[in-house]
PDB file of C-alpha atoms in Angstrom:
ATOM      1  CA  UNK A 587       0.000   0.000   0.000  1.00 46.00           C
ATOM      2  CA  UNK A 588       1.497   2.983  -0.940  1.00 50.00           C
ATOM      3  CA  UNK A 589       1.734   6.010   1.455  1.00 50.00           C
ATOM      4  CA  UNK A 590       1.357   9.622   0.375  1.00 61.00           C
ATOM      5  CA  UNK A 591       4.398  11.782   0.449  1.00 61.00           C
ATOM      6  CA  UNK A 592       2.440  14.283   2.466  1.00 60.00           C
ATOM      7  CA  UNK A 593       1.993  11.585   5.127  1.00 64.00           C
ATOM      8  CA  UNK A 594       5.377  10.654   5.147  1.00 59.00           C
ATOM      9  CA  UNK A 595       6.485  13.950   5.896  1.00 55.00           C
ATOM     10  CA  UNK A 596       4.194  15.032   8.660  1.00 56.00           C
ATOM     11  CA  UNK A 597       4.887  11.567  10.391  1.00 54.00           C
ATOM     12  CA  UNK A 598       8.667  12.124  10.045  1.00 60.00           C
ATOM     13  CA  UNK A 599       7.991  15.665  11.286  1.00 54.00           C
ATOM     14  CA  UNK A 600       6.530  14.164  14.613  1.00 54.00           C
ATOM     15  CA  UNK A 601       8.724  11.634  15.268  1.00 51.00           C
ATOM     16  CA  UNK A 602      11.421  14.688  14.743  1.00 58.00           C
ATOM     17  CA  UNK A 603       9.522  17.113  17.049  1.00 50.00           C
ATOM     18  CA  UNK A 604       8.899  14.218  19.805  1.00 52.00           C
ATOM     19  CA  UNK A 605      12.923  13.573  19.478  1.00 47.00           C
ATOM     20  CA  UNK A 606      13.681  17.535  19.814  1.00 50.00           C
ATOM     21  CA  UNK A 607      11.092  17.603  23.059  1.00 44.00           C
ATOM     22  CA  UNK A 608      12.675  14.590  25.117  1.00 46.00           C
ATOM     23  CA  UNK A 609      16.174  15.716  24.459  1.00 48.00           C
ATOM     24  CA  UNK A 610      14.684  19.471  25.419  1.00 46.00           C
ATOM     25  CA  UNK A 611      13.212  18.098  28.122  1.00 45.00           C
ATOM     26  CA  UNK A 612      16.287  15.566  29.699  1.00 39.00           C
ATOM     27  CA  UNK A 613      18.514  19.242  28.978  1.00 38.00           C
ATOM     28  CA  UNK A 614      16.387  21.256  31.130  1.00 40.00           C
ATOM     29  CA  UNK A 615      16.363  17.954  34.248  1.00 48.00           C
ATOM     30  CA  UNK A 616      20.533  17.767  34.085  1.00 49.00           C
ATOM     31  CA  UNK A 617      20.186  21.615  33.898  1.00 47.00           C
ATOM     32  CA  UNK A 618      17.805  21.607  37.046  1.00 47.00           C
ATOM     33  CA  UNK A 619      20.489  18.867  38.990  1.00 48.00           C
ATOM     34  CA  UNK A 620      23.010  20.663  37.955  1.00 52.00           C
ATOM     35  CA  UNK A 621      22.412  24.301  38.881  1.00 53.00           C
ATOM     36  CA  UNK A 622      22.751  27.142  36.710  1.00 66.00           C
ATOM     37  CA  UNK A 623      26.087  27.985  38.761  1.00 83.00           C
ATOM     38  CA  UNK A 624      29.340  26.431  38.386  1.00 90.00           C
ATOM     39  CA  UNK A 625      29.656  23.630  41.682  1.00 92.00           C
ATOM     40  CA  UNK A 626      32.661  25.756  42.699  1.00 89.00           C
ATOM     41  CA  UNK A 627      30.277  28.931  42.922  1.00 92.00           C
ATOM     42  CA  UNK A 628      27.400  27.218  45.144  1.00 94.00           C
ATOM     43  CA  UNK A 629      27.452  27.891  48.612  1.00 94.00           C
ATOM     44  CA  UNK A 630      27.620  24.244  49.921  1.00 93.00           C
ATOM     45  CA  UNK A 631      24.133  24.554  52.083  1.00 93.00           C
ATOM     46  CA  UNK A 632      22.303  25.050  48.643  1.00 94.00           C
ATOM     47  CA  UNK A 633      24.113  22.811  46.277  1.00 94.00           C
ATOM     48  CA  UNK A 634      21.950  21.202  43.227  1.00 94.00           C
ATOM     49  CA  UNK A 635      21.581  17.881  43.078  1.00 94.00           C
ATOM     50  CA  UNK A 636      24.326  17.460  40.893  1.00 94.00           C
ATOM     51  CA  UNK A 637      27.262  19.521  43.016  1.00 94.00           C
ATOM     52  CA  UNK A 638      25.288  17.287  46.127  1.00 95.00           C
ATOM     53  CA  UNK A 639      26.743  14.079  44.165  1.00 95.00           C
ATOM     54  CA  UNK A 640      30.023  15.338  43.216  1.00 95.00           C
ATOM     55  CA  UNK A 641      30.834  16.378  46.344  1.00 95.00           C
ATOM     56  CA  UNK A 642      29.863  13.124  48.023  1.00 96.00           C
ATOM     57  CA  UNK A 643      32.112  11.366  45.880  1.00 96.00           C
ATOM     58  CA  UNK A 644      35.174  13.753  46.240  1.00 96.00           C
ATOM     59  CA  UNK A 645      34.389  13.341  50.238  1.00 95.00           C
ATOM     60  CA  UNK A 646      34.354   9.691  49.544  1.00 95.00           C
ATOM     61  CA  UNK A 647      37.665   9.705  48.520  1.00 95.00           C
ATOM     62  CA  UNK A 648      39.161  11.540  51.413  1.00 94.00           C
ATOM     63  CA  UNK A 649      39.178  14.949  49.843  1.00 96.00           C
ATOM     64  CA  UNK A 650      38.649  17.250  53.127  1.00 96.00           C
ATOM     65  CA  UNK A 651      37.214  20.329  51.651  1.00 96.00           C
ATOM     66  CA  UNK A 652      34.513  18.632  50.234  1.00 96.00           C
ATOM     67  CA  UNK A 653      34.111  16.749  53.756  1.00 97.00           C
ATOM     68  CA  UNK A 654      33.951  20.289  55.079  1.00 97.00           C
ATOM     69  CA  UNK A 655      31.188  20.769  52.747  1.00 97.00           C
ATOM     70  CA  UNK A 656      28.902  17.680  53.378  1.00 97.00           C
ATOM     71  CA  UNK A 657      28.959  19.324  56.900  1.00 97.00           C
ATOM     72  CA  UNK A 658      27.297  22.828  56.081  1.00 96.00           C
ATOM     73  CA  UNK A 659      24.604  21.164  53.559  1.00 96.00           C
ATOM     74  CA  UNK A 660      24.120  18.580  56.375  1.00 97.00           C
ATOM     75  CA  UNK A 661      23.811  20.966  59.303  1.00 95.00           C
ATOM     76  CA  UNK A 662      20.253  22.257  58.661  1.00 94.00           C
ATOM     77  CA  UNK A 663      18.493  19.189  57.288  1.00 94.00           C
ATOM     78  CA  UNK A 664      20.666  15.840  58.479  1.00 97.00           C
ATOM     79  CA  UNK A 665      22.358  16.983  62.130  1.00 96.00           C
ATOM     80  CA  UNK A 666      23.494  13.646  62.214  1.00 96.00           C
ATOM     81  CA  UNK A 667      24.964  12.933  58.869  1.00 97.00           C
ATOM     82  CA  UNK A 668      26.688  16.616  59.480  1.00 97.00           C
ATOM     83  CA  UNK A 669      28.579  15.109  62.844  1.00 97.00           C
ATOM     84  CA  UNK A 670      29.161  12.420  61.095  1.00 97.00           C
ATOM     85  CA  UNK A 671      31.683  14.146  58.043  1.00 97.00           C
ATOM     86  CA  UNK A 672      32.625  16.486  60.819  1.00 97.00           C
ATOM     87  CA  UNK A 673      33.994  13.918  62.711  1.00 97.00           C
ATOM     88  CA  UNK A 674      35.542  12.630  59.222  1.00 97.00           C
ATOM     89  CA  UNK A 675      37.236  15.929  58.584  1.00 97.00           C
ATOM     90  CA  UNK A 676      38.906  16.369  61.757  1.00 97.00           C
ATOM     91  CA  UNK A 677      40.487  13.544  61.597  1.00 96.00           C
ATOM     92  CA  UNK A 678      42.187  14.701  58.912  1.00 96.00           C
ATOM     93  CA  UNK A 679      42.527  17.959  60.023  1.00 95.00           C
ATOM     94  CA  UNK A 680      40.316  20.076  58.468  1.00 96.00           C
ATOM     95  CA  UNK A 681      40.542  23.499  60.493  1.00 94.00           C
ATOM     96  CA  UNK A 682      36.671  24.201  60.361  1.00 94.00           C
ATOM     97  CA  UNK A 683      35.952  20.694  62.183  1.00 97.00           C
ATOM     98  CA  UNK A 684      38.163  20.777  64.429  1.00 96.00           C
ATOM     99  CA  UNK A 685      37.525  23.940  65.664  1.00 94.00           C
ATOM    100  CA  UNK A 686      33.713  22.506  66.039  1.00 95.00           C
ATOM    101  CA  UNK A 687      34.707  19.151  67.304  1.00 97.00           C
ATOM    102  CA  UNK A 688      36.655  21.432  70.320  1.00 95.00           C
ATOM    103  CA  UNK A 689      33.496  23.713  70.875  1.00 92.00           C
ATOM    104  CA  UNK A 690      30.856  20.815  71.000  1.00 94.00           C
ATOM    105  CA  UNK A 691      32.622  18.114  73.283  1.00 95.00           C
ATOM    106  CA  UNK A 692      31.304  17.143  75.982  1.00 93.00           C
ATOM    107  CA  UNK A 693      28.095  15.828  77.883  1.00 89.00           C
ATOM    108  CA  UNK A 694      26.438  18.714  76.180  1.00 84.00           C
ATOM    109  CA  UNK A 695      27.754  18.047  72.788  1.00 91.00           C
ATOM    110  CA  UNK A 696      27.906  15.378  70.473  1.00 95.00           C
ATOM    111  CA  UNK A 697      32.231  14.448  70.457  1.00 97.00           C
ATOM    112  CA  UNK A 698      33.393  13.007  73.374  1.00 96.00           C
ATOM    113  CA  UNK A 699      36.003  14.587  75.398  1.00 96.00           C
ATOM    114  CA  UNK A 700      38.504  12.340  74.434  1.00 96.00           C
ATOM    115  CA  UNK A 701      37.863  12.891  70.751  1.00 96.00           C
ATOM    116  CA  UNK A 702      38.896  16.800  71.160  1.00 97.00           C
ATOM    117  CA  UNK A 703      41.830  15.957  73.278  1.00 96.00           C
ATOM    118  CA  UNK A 704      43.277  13.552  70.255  1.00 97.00           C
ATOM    119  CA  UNK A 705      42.737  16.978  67.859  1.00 97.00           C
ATOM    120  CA  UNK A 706      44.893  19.483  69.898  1.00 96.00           C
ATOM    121  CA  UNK A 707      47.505  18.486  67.804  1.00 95.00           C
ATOM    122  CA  UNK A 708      46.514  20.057  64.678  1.00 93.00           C
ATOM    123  CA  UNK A 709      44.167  23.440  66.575  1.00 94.00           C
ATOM    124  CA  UNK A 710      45.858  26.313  66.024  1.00 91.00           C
ATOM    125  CA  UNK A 711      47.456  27.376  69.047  1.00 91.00           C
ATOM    126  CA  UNK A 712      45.418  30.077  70.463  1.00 94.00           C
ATOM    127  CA  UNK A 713      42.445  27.571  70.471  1.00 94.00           C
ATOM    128  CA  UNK A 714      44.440  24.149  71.807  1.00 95.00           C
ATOM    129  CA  UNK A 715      45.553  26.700  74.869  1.00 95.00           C
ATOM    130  CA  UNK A 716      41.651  27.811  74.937  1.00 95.00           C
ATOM    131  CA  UNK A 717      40.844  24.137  75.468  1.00 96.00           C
ATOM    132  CA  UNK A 718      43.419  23.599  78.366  1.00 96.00           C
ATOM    133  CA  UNK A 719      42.531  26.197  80.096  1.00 96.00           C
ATOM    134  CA  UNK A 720      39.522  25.014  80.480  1.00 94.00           C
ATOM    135  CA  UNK A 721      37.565  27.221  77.721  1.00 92.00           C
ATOM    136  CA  UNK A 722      35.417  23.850  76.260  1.00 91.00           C
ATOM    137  CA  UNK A 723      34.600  20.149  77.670  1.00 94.00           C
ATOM    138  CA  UNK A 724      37.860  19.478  79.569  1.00 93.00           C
ATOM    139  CA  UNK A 725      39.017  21.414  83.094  1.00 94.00           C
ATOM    140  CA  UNK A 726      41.217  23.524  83.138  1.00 95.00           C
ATOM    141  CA  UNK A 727      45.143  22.533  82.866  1.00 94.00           C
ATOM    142  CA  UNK A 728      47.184  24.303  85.053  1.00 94.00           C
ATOM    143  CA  UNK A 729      50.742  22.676  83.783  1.00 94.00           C
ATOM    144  CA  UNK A 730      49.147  24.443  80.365  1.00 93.00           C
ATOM    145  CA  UNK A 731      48.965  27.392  81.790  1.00 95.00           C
ATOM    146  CA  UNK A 732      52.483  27.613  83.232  1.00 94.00           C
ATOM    147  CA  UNK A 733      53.863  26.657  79.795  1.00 93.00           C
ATOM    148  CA  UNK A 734      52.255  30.111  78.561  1.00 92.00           C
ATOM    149  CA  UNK A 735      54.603  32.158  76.589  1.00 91.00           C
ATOM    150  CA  UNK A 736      53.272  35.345  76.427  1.00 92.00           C
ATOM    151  CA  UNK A 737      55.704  36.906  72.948  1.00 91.00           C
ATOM    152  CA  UNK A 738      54.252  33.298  71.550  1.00 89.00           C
ATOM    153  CA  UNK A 739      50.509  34.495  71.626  1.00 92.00           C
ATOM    154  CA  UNK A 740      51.181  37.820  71.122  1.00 90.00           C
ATOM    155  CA  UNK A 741      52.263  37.281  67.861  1.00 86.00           C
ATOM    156  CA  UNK A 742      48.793  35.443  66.746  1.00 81.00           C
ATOM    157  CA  UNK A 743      46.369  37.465  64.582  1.00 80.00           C
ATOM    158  CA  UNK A 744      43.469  36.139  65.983  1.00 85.00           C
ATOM    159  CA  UNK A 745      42.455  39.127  68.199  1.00 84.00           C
ATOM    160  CA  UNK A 746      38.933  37.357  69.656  1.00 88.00           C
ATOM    161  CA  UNK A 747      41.438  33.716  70.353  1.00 92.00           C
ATOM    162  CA  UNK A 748      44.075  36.065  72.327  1.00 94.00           C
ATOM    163  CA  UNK A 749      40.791  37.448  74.253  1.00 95.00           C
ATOM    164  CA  UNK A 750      39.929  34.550  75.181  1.00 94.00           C
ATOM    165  CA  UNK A 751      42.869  32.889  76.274  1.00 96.00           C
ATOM    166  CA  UNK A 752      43.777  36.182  78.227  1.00 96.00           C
ATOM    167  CA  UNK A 753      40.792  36.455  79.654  1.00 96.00           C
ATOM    168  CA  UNK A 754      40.728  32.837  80.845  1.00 96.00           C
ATOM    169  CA  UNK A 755      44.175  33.113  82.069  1.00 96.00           C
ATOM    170  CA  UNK A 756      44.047  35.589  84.326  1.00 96.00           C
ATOM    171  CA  UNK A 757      40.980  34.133  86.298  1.00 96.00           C
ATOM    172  CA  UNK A 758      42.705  31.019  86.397  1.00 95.00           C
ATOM    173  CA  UNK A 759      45.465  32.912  88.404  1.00 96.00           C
ATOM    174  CA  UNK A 760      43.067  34.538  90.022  1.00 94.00           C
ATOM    175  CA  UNK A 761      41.951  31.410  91.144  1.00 93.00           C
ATOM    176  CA  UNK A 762      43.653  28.847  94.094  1.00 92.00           C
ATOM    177  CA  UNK A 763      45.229  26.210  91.557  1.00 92.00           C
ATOM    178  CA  UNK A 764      46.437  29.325  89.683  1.00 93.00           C
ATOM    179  CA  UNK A 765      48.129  31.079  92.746  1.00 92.00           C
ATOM    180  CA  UNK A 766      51.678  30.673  91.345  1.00 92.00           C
ATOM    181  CA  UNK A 767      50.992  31.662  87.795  1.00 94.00           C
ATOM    182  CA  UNK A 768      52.308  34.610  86.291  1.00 94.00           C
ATOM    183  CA  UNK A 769      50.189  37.698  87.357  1.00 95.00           C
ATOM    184  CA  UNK A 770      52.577  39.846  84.717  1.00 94.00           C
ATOM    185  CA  UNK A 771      52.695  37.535  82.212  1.00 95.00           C
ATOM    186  CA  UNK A 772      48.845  37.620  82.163  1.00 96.00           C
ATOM    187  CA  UNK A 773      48.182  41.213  82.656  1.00 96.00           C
ATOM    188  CA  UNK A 774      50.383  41.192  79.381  1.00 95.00           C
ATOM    189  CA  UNK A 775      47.935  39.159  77.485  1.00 96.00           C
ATOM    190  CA  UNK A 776      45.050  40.922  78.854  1.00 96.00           C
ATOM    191  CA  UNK A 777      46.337  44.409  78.201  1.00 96.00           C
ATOM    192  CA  UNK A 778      46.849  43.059  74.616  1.00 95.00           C
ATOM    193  CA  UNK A 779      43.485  42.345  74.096  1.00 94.00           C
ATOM    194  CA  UNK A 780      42.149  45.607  75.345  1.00 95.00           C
ATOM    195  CA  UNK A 781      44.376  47.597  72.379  1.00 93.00           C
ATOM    196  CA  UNK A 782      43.345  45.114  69.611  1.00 91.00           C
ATOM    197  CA  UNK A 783      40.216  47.456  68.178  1.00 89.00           C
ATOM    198  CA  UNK A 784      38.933  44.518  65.872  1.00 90.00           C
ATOM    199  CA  UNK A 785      37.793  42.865  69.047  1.00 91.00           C
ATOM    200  CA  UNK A 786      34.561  43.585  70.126  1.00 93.00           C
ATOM    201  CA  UNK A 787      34.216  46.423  72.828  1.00 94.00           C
ATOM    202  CA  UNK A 788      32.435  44.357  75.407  1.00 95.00           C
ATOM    203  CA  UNK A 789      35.450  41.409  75.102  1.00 95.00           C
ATOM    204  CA  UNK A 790      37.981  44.295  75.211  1.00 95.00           C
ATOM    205  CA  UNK A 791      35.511  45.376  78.458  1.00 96.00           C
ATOM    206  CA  UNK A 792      35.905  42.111  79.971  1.00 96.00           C
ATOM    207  CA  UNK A 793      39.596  41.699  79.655  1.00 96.00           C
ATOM    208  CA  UNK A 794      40.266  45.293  81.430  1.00 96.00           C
ATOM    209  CA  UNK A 795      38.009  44.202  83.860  1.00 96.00           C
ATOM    210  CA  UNK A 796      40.284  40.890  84.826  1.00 96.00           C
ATOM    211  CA  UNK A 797      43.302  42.994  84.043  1.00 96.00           C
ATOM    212  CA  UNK A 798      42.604  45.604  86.578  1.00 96.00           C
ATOM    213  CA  UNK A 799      41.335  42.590  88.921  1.00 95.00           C
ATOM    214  CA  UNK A 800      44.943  41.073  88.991  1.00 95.00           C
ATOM    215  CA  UNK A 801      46.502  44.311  89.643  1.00 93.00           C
ATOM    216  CA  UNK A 802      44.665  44.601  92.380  1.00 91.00           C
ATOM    217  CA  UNK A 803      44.459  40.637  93.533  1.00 80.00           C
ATOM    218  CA  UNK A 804      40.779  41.037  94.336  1.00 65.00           C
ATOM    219  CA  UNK A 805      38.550  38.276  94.528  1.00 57.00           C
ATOM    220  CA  UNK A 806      37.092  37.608  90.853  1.00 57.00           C
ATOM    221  CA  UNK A 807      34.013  38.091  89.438  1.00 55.00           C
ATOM    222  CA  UNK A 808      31.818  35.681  87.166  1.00 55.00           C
ATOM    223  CA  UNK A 809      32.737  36.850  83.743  1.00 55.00           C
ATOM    224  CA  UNK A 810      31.737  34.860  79.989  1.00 56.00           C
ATOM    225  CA  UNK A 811      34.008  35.899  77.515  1.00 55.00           C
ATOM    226  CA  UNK A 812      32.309  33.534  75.112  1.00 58.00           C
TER     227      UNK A 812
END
């Protein structure tokens, strides 16, 4: 039976326009997993599909940046699965876990004590000396604190980490276990702090505060400086 030409055509024209459609329409689906924006450019707590896959993979492979990177699209809608890369990346030393590994330990937390202790190692060294004296799940170490070499920390950019460890070092002398620390060596720190103007003013408040409370060995005060 013979077909008309005209047939042939508008068949071959819908078969052609059916063809176009699916591969329009798979296009726009890898478009939609893949983000309009380079995987690079995505913040990691809104990553397409796509960069979601990719950086699962790279993570699987012991790549710590993309570890670090599980953990921020993790933290809002898997806690768990975010402790659970967090835990991965400090291991391996990613800064940004370890720094939250030290800060959640704990009863409170979700590391266990232990776990933060094995990271001190690779902290930088404003927050390891935070930690021993006592500023996260473990008390405070007085042998730490006698180690504390003031040009050592001054040096350090970190102007809130200094704060802290000033702030925490001069109530530990303030304190009975700290009677034979350095009172100098900590009004040092402390009056440190207090001319670093990137620090917030109430920190900067808190460290005169415990500076001018060593000068005058008075009893201290209860004072955050978190």
């Amino acid at each position: 039976m013979k077909i008309e030409r005209k047939t042939m055509f508008a068949a071959l024209a819908a078969v052609m326009f059916l063809a176009t459609a699916a591969g329009g329409a798979w296009y726009y689906q890898r478009l939609q997993e893949r983000g309009s924006v380079p995987c690079a450019q995505q913040p990691p707590a809104q990553f397409s599909p796509y960069c979601l896959a990719q950086s699962q993979a790279a993570a699987g492979r012991g790549e710590r940046a993309a570890m670090a990177a599980l953990v921020e699209y993790f933290d809002k809608r898997q806690p768990a699965e975010a402790i659970r890369w967090t835990r991965a990346a400090a291991k391996l030393g990613e800064p940004k876990a370890v720094s939250r590994v030290l800060s959640s330990c704990g009863a409170a937390g979700p590391f266990a004590v232990e776990e933060a202790q094995a990271l001190l190692p690779a902290a930088p060294v404003l927050e390891a000396l935070n930690f021993r004296l006592g500023g996260a799940c473990a008390p405070a170490d007085v042998a730490a604190a006698r180690a504390v070499v003031p040009a050592e920390l001054l040096a350090a950019p970190d102007g809130a980490g200094l704060c802290k460890v000033a702030v925490r070092f001069g109530m530990l002398r303030l304190s009975r276990e700290g009677a034979q620390l350095d009172s100098q060596a900590a009004q040092q720190l402390l009056a440190e702090c207090e001319r670093r103007r990137q620090v917030p003013a109430i920190v900067r408040k808190e460290a005169e505060t415990v500076r001018q409370m060593l000068a005058r060995e008075i009893n201290p005060v209860r004072i955050s400086v978190d």
